[in-house]
Coordinates of C-alpha atoms in Angstrom, one line a residue:
X1 CA 38.5 -38.4 23.1
X2 CA 37.8 -41.8 24.6
X3 CA 34.5 -43.3 25.9
X4 CA 31.7 -41.1 27.2
X5 CA 30.6 -41.1 31.0
X6 CA 27.0 -40.6 31.2
X7 CA 26.6 -38.0 34.0
X8 CA 22.8 -37.9 33.7
X9 CA 20.4 -35.1 34.5
X10 CA 21.6 -31.8 35.9
X11 CA 23.4 -32.7 39.3
X12 CA 26.3 -31.6 41.3
X13 CA 28.5 -33.4 38.9
X14 CA 27.8 -31.2 36.1
X15 CA 29.9 -28.0 36.3
X16 CA 28.2 -24.7 36.4
X17 CA 29.8 -23.7 33.0
X18 CA 28.2 -26.8 31.3
X19 CA 24.8 -25.9 32.8
X20 CA 25.0 -22.3 31.6
X21 CA 26.1 -23.5 28.1
X22 CA 23.1 -25.8 27.9
X23 CA 20.6 -23.1 29.1
X24 CA 21.8 -20.8 26.3
X25 CA 21.8 -23.1 23.2
X26 CA 19.1 -22.8 20.5
X27 CA 18.0 -26.5 21.1
X28 CA 17.2 -25.5 24.8
X29 CA 14.5 -23.3 23.6
X30 CA 13.2 -25.7 21.1
X31 CA 12.9 -28.5 23.8
X32 CA 10.7 -26.4 26.0
X33 CA 11.9 -27.9 29.3
X34 CA 14.0 -26.6 32.2
X35 CA 17.7 -27.4 32.0
X36 CA 17.4 -29.6 35.0
X37 CA 16.1 -32.4 32.5
X38 CA 18.9 -32.2 30.1
X39 CA 21.2 -35.3 29.8
X40 CA 24.9 -34.7 30.0
X41 CA 27.7 -37.0 28.7
X42 CA 31.3 -36.2 29.6
X43 CA 33.8 -37.5 27.0
X44 CA 36.9 -36.1 28.8
X45 CA 37.2 -33.3 31.3
X46 CA 37.2 -31.1 28.2
X47 CA 34.4 -32.4 26.0
X48 CA 30.8 -32.5 27.0
X49 CA 27.6 -33.4 25.2
X50 CA 24.2 -32.2 26.0
X51 CA 21.1 -34.0 24.9
X52 CA 17.7 -32.1 24.9
X53 CA 14.4 -34.0 25.4
X54 CA 11.8 -33.6 22.7
X55 CA 14.4 -31.8 20.3
X56 CA 16.3 -34.0 17.7
X57 CA 19.5 -32.0 18.7
X58 CA 22.6 -32.3 20.6
X59 CA 25.3 -29.9 21.5
X60 CA 28.9 -30.5 22.1
X61 CA 31.2 -28.2 24.1
X62 CA 34.9 -28.0 24.4
X63 CA 36.6 -26.3 27.2
X64 CA 40.0 -26.5 28.7
X65 CA 41.8 -27.8 25.6
X66 CA 45.4 -26.9 25.0
X67 CA 44.9 -26.7 21.2
X68 CA 41.2 -26.9 20.4
X69 CA 41.8 -25.8 16.8
X70 CA 44.0 -28.5 16.1
X71 CA 41.4 -31.0 17.6
X72 CA 38.7 -29.4 15.5
X73 CA 40.8 -29.8 12.3
X74 CA 41.4 -33.5 13.2
X75 CA 37.6 -34.2 13.8
X76 CA 36.4 -32.3 10.7
X77 CA 38.8 -34.2 8.5
X78 CA 37.4 -37.4 9.9
X79 CA 33.8 -36.2 9.3
X80 CA 34.6 -35.3 5.7
X81 CA 35.9 -38.8 5.2
X82 CA 32.6 -40.0 6.5
X83 CA 30.5 -38.0 4.1
X84 CA 29.8 -34.9 5.9
X85 CA 29.7 -31.8 3.4
X86 CA 31.0 -28.5 4.6
X87 CA 30.5 -25.0 3.7
X88 CA 33.1 -22.4 3.7
X89 CA 34.7 -21.5 7.1
X90 CA 34.4 -17.9 8.5
X91 CA 37.6 -16.8 9.9
X92 CA 39.1 -20.3 9.7
X93 CA 40.7 -20.2 13.1
X94 CA 43.4 -17.7 13.0
X95 CA 41.3 -14.8 14.2
X96 CA 39.4 -14.3 17.3
X97 CA 36.3 -16.3 16.2
X98 CA 35.3 -18.9 13.4
X99 CA 32.3 -20.8 12.3
X100 CA 31.4 -23.4 9.7
X101 CA 28.3 -25.5 8.9
X102 CA 28.3 -29.2 7.7
X103 CA 25.4 -31.5 6.5
X104 CA 24.9 -35.1 6.1
X105 CA 21.6 -37.3 5.7
X106 CA 19.1 -35.1 7.4
X107 CA 21.5 -33.6 10.0
X108 CA 22.9 -29.9 10.1
X109 CA 25.9 -29.2 12.2
X110 CA 27.2 -25.8 13.1
X111 CA 30.6 -25.7 14.6
X112 CA 31.9 -22.3 16.0
X113 CA 34.6 -21.3 18.5
X114 CA 37.5 -19.2 19.4
X115 CA 40.4 -18.9 17.2
X116 CA 44.2 -19.4 18.1
X117 CA 44.6 -15.7 18.9
X118 CA 41.8 -15.6 21.5
X119 CA 42.6 -15.3 25.1
X120 CA 39.7 -16.6 27.0
X121 CA 38.8 -19.2 29.4
X122 CA 35.5 -21.0 29.3
X123 CA 33.7 -22.4 26.1
X124 CA 36.3 -22.7 23.4
X125 CA 34.2 -24.5 20.8
X126 CA 30.5 -25.7 20.3
X127 CA 29.1 -28.2 17.9
X128 CA 25.4 -28.0 17.4
X129 CA 23.8 -30.9 15.8
X130 CA 20.1 -30.8 14.7
X131 CA 18.0 -33.2 12.8
X132 CA 16.3 -31.5 9.8
X133 CA 13.6 -32.7 7.3
X134 CA 15.1 -35.0 4.8
X135 CA 14.1 -32.9 1.7
X136 CA 16.1 -30.0 3.2
X137 CA 19.5 -31.5 2.5

């Protein structure tokens, strides 16, 4: 996706959709701070990362992509080559919604999103990274 651009704390440079996304993620509740203190990184006009203070977590949001399911498949293939272990996907992408979980070295990752048949603008896919206790792998 190219290099990231650090946008910083909530500002006029962060679109309203991204702010709402950050406010509604589980890591937002764990961090216990107002969304105005989240850090945002834009990797392209379509991919945003949100880091949460005091929570060992990061969320990635994809929107505005022409083929987000193909992008997901490319990214997941690269992750699997790098040691991420995946569970079975629920509705792998051909339906309206899908989700899958991955783990690696004390990290949990939940990926969920819209399938190819979904007709909706907004958040097409989210990746929720969270550090977990090493003995929980």
